[in-house]
Amino acid sequence: AASLLMGKAQELGKEAETRAEAMLIREGLRPLARNYRCRGGEVDLVMRDGEHLVFVEVRFRSHASYGGAASSVGVNKQRRVILAAQYYLLSSGWPGPCRFDVVAFERGGDGRWIRDAFGA
């Protein structure tokens, strides 16, 4: 039963990433990578917003309890995203500024885009 629930959670997470990417494209961002991983880190979306490289963490929560989707990006998750971003920056040679955004979804709601949600 646990693997069935995990499969459903992963499916909802992928759907949220697809919705987030589409929303950000509508806002003028350009997608560069999806689910970028390195040892010890991961970032859901890497996008370009003008002169900024944007690392996007996408969160989905079925219930708004415990502060909801946006507040679920804790310090440990931020560290994992920052680590992946550092690897991406090293491998890409990106010379410009970057930022960390969060797109948060609650069940049945539109995504909430939080620019500059946390810093490195």
N, CA and C atoms as an extended XYZ file, in Angstrom:
360
Properties=species:S:1:pos:R:3:atomname:S:1:resname:S:1:resid:I:1 pbc="F F F"
N         0.819       -1.203        0.000 N   ALA     1
C         0.000        0.000        0.000 CA  ALA     1
C         0.858        1.261        0.000 C   ALA     1
N         1.997        1.205        0.681 N   ALA     2
C         2.871        2.385        0.742 CA  ALA     2
C         3.413        2.732       -0.637 C   ALA     2
N         3.791        1.707       -1.424 N   SER     3
C         4.328        1.993       -2.760 CA  SER     3
C         3.243        2.548       -3.676 C   SER     3
N         2.005        2.107       -3.481 N   LEU     4
C         0.889        2.635       -4.256 CA  LEU     4
C         0.689        4.112       -3.949 C   LEU     4
N         0.758        4.460       -2.668 N   LEU     5
C         0.629        5.870       -2.276 CA  LEU     5
C         1.796        6.685       -2.799 C   LEU     5
N         3.003        6.136       -2.732 N   MET     6
C         4.169        6.854       -3.234 CA  MET     6
C         4.031        7.092       -4.730 C   MET     6
N         3.542        6.096       -5.457 N   GLY     7
C         3.330        6.253       -6.889 CA  GLY     7
C         2.355        7.367       -7.188 C   GLY     7
N         1.281        7.447       -6.432 N   LYS     8
C         0.281        8.506       -6.605 CA  LYS     8
C         0.888        9.873       -6.274 C   LYS     8
N         1.674        9.924       -5.205 N   ALA     9
C         2.322       11.182       -4.827 CA  ALA     9
C         3.294       11.637       -5.911 C   ALA     9
N         4.073       10.690       -6.456 N   GLN    10
C         5.008       11.047       -7.526 CA  GLN    10
C         4.263       11.519       -8.767 C   GLN    10
N         3.147       10.869       -9.057 N   GLU    11
C         2.323       11.265      -10.207 CA  GLU    11
C         1.798       12.690      -10.025 C   GLU    11
N         1.308       13.002       -8.819 N   LEU    12
C         0.806       14.354       -8.535 CA  LEU    12
C         1.946       15.376       -8.607 C   LEU    12
N         3.130       14.972       -8.139 N   GLY    13
C         4.282       15.857       -8.202 CA  GLY    13
C         4.688       16.170       -9.627 C   GLY    13
N         4.706       15.163      -10.489 N   LYS    14
C         5.037       15.377      -11.906 CA  LYS    14
C         4.006       16.279      -12.576 C   LYS    14
N         2.735       16.057      -12.241 N   GLU    15
C         1.666       16.903      -12.790 CA  GLU    15
C         1.857       18.350      -12.347 C   GLU    15
N         2.220       18.542      -11.087 N   ALA    16
C         2.458       19.897      -10.571 CA  ALA    16
C         3.644       20.546      -11.292 C   ALA    16
N         4.698       19.770      -11.558 N   GLU    17
C         5.852       20.313      -12.288 CA  GLU    17
C         5.457       20.749      -13.693 C   GLU    17
N         4.634       19.944      -14.356 N   THR    18
C         4.173       20.285      -15.706 CA  THR    18
C         3.338       21.561      -15.670 C   THR    18
N         2.444       21.659      -14.694 N   ARG    19
C         1.611       22.866      -14.555 CA  ARG    19
C         2.470       24.094      -14.243 C   ARG    19
N         3.451       23.919      -13.366 N   ALA    20
C         4.326       25.034      -12.994 CA  ALA    20
C         5.122       25.518      -14.198 C   ALA    20
N         5.671       24.571      -14.956 N   GLU    21
C         6.450       24.939      -16.133 CA  GLU    21
C         5.589       25.704      -17.129 C   GLU    21
N         4.377       25.224      -17.372 N   ALA    22
C         3.469       25.913      -18.303 CA  ALA    22
C         3.134       27.319      -17.801 C   ALA    22
N         2.892       27.457      -16.506 N   MET    23
C         2.567       28.760      -15.923 CA  MET    23
C         3.744       29.723      -16.105 C   MET    23
N         4.958       29.255      -15.839 N   LEU    24
C         6.130       30.124      -15.945 CA  LEU    24
C         6.428       30.483      -17.397 C   LEU    24
N         6.183       29.557      -18.316 N   ILE    25
C         6.350       29.867      -19.746 CA  ILE    25
C         5.366       30.967      -20.147 C   ILE    25
N         4.128       30.877      -19.658 N   ARG    26
C         3.144       31.937      -19.942 CA  ARG    26
C         3.601       33.291      -19.403 C   ARG    26
N         4.388       33.260      -18.329 N   GLU    27
C         4.901       34.497      -17.726 CA  GLU    27
C         6.181       34.975      -18.412 C   GLU    27
N         6.628       34.249      -19.440 N   GLY    28
C         7.771       34.696      -20.222 CA  GLY    28
C         9.093       34.019      -19.915 C   GLY    28
N         9.120       33.032      -19.002 N   LEU    29
C        10.356       32.325      -18.706 CA  LEU    29
C        10.602       31.253      -19.771 C   LEU    29
N        11.856       30.908      -19.952 N   ARG    30
C        12.229       29.888      -20.941 CA  ARG    30
C        12.792       28.659      -20.231 C   ARG    30
N        12.238       27.474      -20.493 N   PRO    31
C        12.730       26.263      -19.817 CA  PRO    31
C        14.100       25.836      -20.343 C   PRO    31
N        14.974       25.417      -19.415 N   LEU    32
C        16.302       24.939      -19.774 CA  LEU    32
C        16.521       23.489      -19.345 C   LEU    32
N        16.002       23.102      -18.184 N   ALA    33
C        16.179       21.739      -17.684 CA  ALA    33
C        15.048       21.394      -16.730 C   ALA    33
N        14.797       20.088      -16.625 N   ARG    34
C        13.760       19.602      -15.715 CA  ARG    34
C        14.344       18.452      -14.910 C   ARG    34
N        14.074       18.444      -13.617 N   ASN    35
C        14.568       17.404      -12.705 CA  ASN    35
C        16.079       17.234      -12.808 C   ASN    35
N        16.795       18.329      -12.664 N   TYR    36
C        18.251       18.289      -12.689 CA  TYR    36
C        18.735       17.704      -11.362 C   TYR    36
N        19.539       16.647      -11.452 N   ARG    37
C        20.010       15.954      -10.251 CA  ARG    37
C        21.526       15.887      -10.208 C   ARG    37
N        22.032       15.899       -8.988 N   CYS    38
C        23.431       15.625       -8.731 CA  CYS    38
C        23.472       14.849       -7.418 C   CYS    38
N        24.629       14.363       -7.055 N   ARG    39
C        24.742       13.631       -5.797 CA  ARG    39
C        24.366       14.561       -4.637 C   ARG    39
N        23.295       14.239       -3.950 N   GLY    40
C        22.877       15.022       -2.786 CA  GLY    40
C        21.962       16.193       -3.080 C   GLY    40
N        21.590       16.390       -4.350 N   GLY    41
C        20.747       17.540       -4.649 CA  GLY    41
C        19.873       17.323       -5.859 C   GLY    41
N        18.834       18.141       -5.939 N   GLU    42
C        17.911       18.086       -7.070 CA  GLU    42
C        17.173       19.410       -7.166 C   GLU    42
N        16.906       19.819       -8.404 N   VAL    43
C        16.070       20.997       -8.636 CA  VAL    43
C        15.030       20.605       -9.687 C   VAL    43
N        13.775       21.005       -9.444 N   ASP    44
C        12.679       20.582      -10.317 CA  ASP    44
C        12.768       21.199      -11.705 C   ASP    44
N        12.937       22.520      -11.762 N   LEU    45
C        12.979       23.222      -13.047 CA  LEU    45
C        14.129       24.224      -13.040 C   LEU    45
N        14.803       24.323      -14.168 N   VAL    46
C        15.788       25.388      -14.378 CA  VAL    46
C        15.262       26.194      -15.551 C   VAL    46
N        15.086       27.499      -15.334 N   MET    47
C        14.492       28.348      -16.363 CA  MET    47
C        15.271       29.647      -16.470 C   MET    47
N        15.047       30.323      -17.571 N   ARG    48
C        15.684       31.624      -17.772 CA  ARG    48
C        14.604       32.696      -17.751 C   ARG    48
N        14.849       33.726      -16.952 N   ASP    49
C        13.938       34.865      -16.840 CA  ASP    49
C        14.762       36.110      -17.140 C   ASP    49
N        14.803       36.496      -18.407 N   GLY    50
C        15.623       37.636      -18.797 CA  GLY    50
C        17.088       37.324      -18.550 C   GLY    50
N        17.719       38.140      -17.712 N   GLU    51
C        19.137       37.936      -17.421 CA  GLU    51
C        19.374       36.950      -16.278 C   GLU    51
N        18.292       36.483      -15.639 N   HIS    52
C        18.415       35.576      -14.490 CA  HIS    52
C        18.248       34.110      -14.876 C   HIS    52
N        19.073       33.281      -14.271 N   LEU    53
C        18.874       31.838      -14.298 CA  LEU    53
C        18.043       31.540      -13.050 C   LEU    53
N        16.941       30.821      -13.218 N   VAL    54
C        15.997       30.601      -12.113 CA  VAL    54
C        15.914       29.113      -11.803 C   VAL    54
N        16.176       28.781      -10.542 N   PHE    55
C        16.038       27.416      -10.056 CA  PHE    55
C        14.699       27.351       -9.327 C   PHE    55
N        13.818       26.468       -9.807 N   VAL    56
C        12.437       26.447       -9.314 CA  VAL    56
C        12.151       25.148       -8.571 C   VAL    56
N        11.704       25.271       -7.337 N   GLU    57
C        11.214       24.138       -6.559 CA  GLU    57
C         9.691       24.154       -6.658 C   GLU    57
N         9.115       23.026       -7.067 N   VAL    58
C         7.666       22.910       -7.214 CA  VAL    58
C         7.145       22.054       -6.071 C   VAL    58
N         6.122       22.545       -5.389 N   ARG    59
C         5.542       21.809       -4.268 CA  ARG    59
C         4.047       21.654       -4.472 C   ARG    59
N         3.547       20.483       -4.101 N   PHE    60
C         2.112       20.200       -4.151 CA  PHE    60
C         1.704       19.611       -2.822 C   PHE    60
N         0.592       20.088       -2.293 N   ARG    61
C         0.037       19.529       -1.069 CA  ARG    61
C        -1.459       19.304       -1.254 C   ARG    61
N        -1.908       18.141       -0.839 N   SER    62
C        -3.334       17.808       -0.928 CA  SER    62
C        -4.152       18.610        0.064 C   SER    62
N        -3.527       18.933        1.192 N   HIS    63
C        -4.214       19.673        2.254 CA  HIS    63
C        -3.355       20.863        2.661 C   HIS    63
N        -4.003       21.923        3.073 N   ALA    64
C        -3.280       23.129        3.482 CA  ALA    64
C        -2.783       23.040        4.921 C   ALA    64
N        -2.957       21.873        5.562 N   SER    65
C        -2.509       21.727        6.943 CA  SER    65
C        -0.992       21.855        7.021 C   SER    65
N        -0.494       22.148        8.187 N   TYR    66
C         0.938       22.330        8.437 CA  TYR    66
C         1.534       23.439        7.582 C   TYR    66
N         0.749       24.446        7.262 N   GLY    67
C         1.273       25.603        6.552 CA  GLY    67
C         1.195       25.532        5.043 C   GLY    67
N         0.795       24.409        4.497 N   GLY    68
C         0.612       24.306        3.055 CA  GLY    68
C         1.891       24.049        2.290 C   GLY    68
N         1.753       24.116        0.968 N   ALA    69
C         2.841       23.736        0.058 CA  ALA    69
C         4.048       24.663        0.159 C   ALA    69
N         3.815       25.961        0.190 N   ALA    70
C         4.936       26.910        0.182 CA  ALA    70
C         5.823       26.744        1.408 C   ALA    70
N         5.225       26.533        2.561 N   SER    71
C         6.025       26.421        3.783 CA  SER    71
C         6.704       25.065        3.915 C   SER    71
N         6.420       24.139        2.994 N   SER    72
C         7.048       22.818        3.062 CA  SER    72
C         8.470       22.820        2.492 C   SER    72
N         8.919       23.943        1.993 N   VAL    73
C        10.293       24.042        1.473 CA  VAL    73
C        11.178       24.488        2.635 C   VAL    73
N        11.561       23.520        3.442 N   GLY    74
C        12.360       23.800        4.631 CA  GLY    74
C        13.838       23.963        4.314 C   GLY    74
N        14.616       24.153        5.360 N   VAL    75
C        16.052       24.405        5.220 CA  VAL    75
C        16.757       23.235        4.532 C   VAL    75
N        16.415       21.994        4.884 N   ASN    76
C        17.074       20.841        4.250 CA  ASN    76
C        16.777       20.784        2.759 C   ASN    76
N        15.539       21.039        2.373 N   LYS    77
C        15.182       21.034        0.959 CA  LYS    77
C        15.906       22.167        0.240 C   LYS    77
N        15.973       23.339        0.875 N   GLN    78
C        16.690       24.466        0.279 CA  GLN    78
C        18.151       24.106        0.027 C   GLN    78
N        18.780       23.422        0.978 N   ARG    79
C        20.179       23.012        0.822 CA  ARG    79
C        20.358       22.089       -0.379 C   ARG    79
N        19.416       21.153       -0.566 N   ARG    80
C        19.504       20.214       -1.691 CA  ARG    80
C        19.340       20.940       -3.028 C   ARG    80
N        18.448       21.917       -3.070 N   VAL    81
C        18.245       22.695       -4.290 CA  VAL    81
C        19.478       23.559       -4.569 C   VAL    81
N        20.013       24.175       -3.535 N   ILE    82
C        21.208       25.022       -3.690 CA  ILE    82
C        22.397       24.192       -4.177 C   ILE    82
N        22.559       22.984       -3.632 N   LEU    83
C        23.645       22.110       -4.065 CA  LEU    83
C        23.516       21.773       -5.552 C   LEU    83
N        22.315       21.394       -5.976 N   ALA    84
C        22.095       21.095       -7.396 CA  ALA    84
C        22.345       22.332       -8.251 C   ALA    84
N        21.931       23.489       -7.767 N   ALA    85
C        22.154       24.738       -8.505 CA  ALA    85
C        23.644       25.013       -8.671 C   ALA    85
N        24.420       24.758       -7.622 N   GLN    86
C        25.866       24.978       -7.713 CA  GLN    86
C        26.482       24.082       -8.793 C   GLN    86
N        26.077       22.823       -8.819 N   TYR    87
C        26.574       21.910       -9.850 CA  TYR    87
C        26.143       22.374      -11.239 C   TYR    87
N        24.896       22.801      -11.355 N   TYR    88
C        24.405       23.264      -12.659 CA  TYR    88
C        25.213       24.474      -13.125 C   TYR    88
N        25.449       25.414      -12.211 N   LEU    89
C        26.198       26.616      -12.562 CA  LEU    89
C        27.628       26.270      -12.988 C   LEU    89
N        28.258       25.334      -12.287 N   LEU    90
C        29.615       24.925      -12.650 CA  LEU    90
C        29.656       24.265      -14.021 C   LEU    90
N        28.689       23.404      -14.294 N   SER    91
C        28.711       22.679      -15.569 CA  SER    91
C        28.273       23.542      -16.745 C   SER    91
N        27.429       24.547      -16.485 N   SER    92
C        26.917       25.371      -17.584 CA  SER    92
C        27.777       26.596      -17.862 C   SER    92
N        28.562       27.009      -16.869 N   GLY    93
C        29.365       28.215      -17.034 CA  GLY    93
C        28.528       29.487      -17.063 C   GLY    93
N        27.331       29.445      -16.494 N   TRP    94
C        26.428       30.611      -16.486 CA  TRP    94
C        27.110       31.807      -15.832 C   TRP    94
N        27.213       32.943      -16.535 N   PRO    95
C        27.930       34.092      -15.998 CA  PRO    95
C        27.041       35.096      -15.253 C   PRO    95
N        25.730       34.970      -15.395 N   GLY    96
C        24.832       35.998      -14.865 CA  GLY    96
C        24.262       35.683      -13.492 C   GLY    96
N        23.335       36.522      -13.060 N   PRO    97
C        22.706       36.324      -11.753 CA  PRO    97
C        21.727       35.150      -11.775 C   PRO    97
N        21.467       34.622      -10.594 N   CYS    98
C        20.474       33.559      -10.488 CA  CYS    98
C        19.628       33.800       -9.241 C   CYS    98
N        18.499       33.082       -9.182 N   ARG    99
C        17.617       33.187       -8.017 CA  ARG    99
C        16.891       31.861       -7.825 C   ARG    99
N        16.264       31.743       -6.658 N   PHE   100
C        15.523       30.539       -6.300 CA  PHE   100
C        14.053       30.903       -6.101 C   PHE   100
N        13.203       30.285       -6.912 N   ASP   101
C        11.764       30.518       -6.839 CA  ASP   101
C        11.074       29.241       -6.369 C   ASP   101
N         9.855       29.409       -5.865 N   VAL   102
C         9.000       28.281       -5.498 CA  VAL   102
C         7.664       28.472       -6.192 C   VAL   102
N         7.126       27.389       -6.755 N   VAL   103
C         5.750       27.390       -7.242 CA  VAL   103
C         5.011       26.386       -6.377 C   VAL   103
N         4.003       26.870       -5.658 N   ALA   104
C         3.283       26.048       -4.689 CA  ALA   104
C         1.842       25.834       -5.134 C   ALA   104
N         1.417       24.577       -5.100 N   PHE   105
C         0.046       24.203       -5.448 CA  PHE   105
C        -0.630       23.560       -4.250 C   PHE   105
N        -1.857       23.949       -4.014 N   GLU   106
C        -2.720       23.254       -3.061 CA  GLU   106
C        -3.771       22.547       -3.907 C   GLU   106
N        -4.277       21.420       -3.440 N   ARG   107
C        -5.260       20.660       -4.222 CA  ARG   107
C        -6.414       21.572       -4.653 C   ARG   107
N        -6.685       21.548       -5.968 N   GLY   108
C        -7.815       22.308       -6.501 CA  GLY   108
C        -7.530       23.781       -6.740 C   GLY   108
N        -6.319       24.233       -6.433 N   GLY   109
C        -6.025       25.654       -6.586 CA  GLY   109
C        -5.029       25.927       -7.696 C   GLY   109
N        -4.935       27.191       -8.041 N   ASP   110
C        -3.931       27.618       -9.008 CA  ASP   110
C        -2.582       27.691       -8.300 C   ASP   110
N        -1.531       27.621       -9.062 N   GLY   111
C        -0.202       27.705       -8.486 CA  GLY   111
C         0.114       29.111       -8.004 C   GLY   111
N         0.897       29.184       -6.953 N   ARG   112
C         1.361       30.466       -6.434 CA  ARG   112
C         2.863       30.538       -6.680 C   ARG   112
N         3.280       31.526       -7.456 N   TRP   113
C         4.678       31.706       -7.819 CA  TRP   113
C         5.315       32.667       -6.830 C   TRP   113
N         6.323       32.179       -6.132 N   ILE   114
C         7.034       32.999       -5.156 CA  ILE   114
C         8.440       33.239       -5.696 C   ILE   114
N         8.668       34.446       -6.204 N   ARG   115
C         9.983       34.811       -6.734 CA  ARG   115
C        10.939       35.053       -5.577 C   ARG   115
N        12.189       34.681       -5.791 N   ASP   116
C        13.218       34.902       -4.765 CA  ASP   116
C        12.779       34.341       -3.419 C   ASP   116
N        12.292       33.110       -3.414 N   ALA   117
C        11.734       32.491       -2.212 CA  ALA   117
C        12.777       32.261       -1.130 C   ALA   117
N        14.026       32.000       -1.557 N   PHE   118
C        15.119       31.832       -0.593 CA  PHE   118
C        16.425       32.142       -1.294 C   PHE   118
N        17.472       32.320       -0.519 N   GLY   119
C        18.761       32.680       -1.093 CA  GLY   119
C        19.834       31.657       -0.748 C   GLY   119
N        20.947       31.747       -1.459 N   ALA   120
C        22.065       30.829       -1.206 CA  ALA   120
C        23.133       31.534       -0.409 C   ALA   120
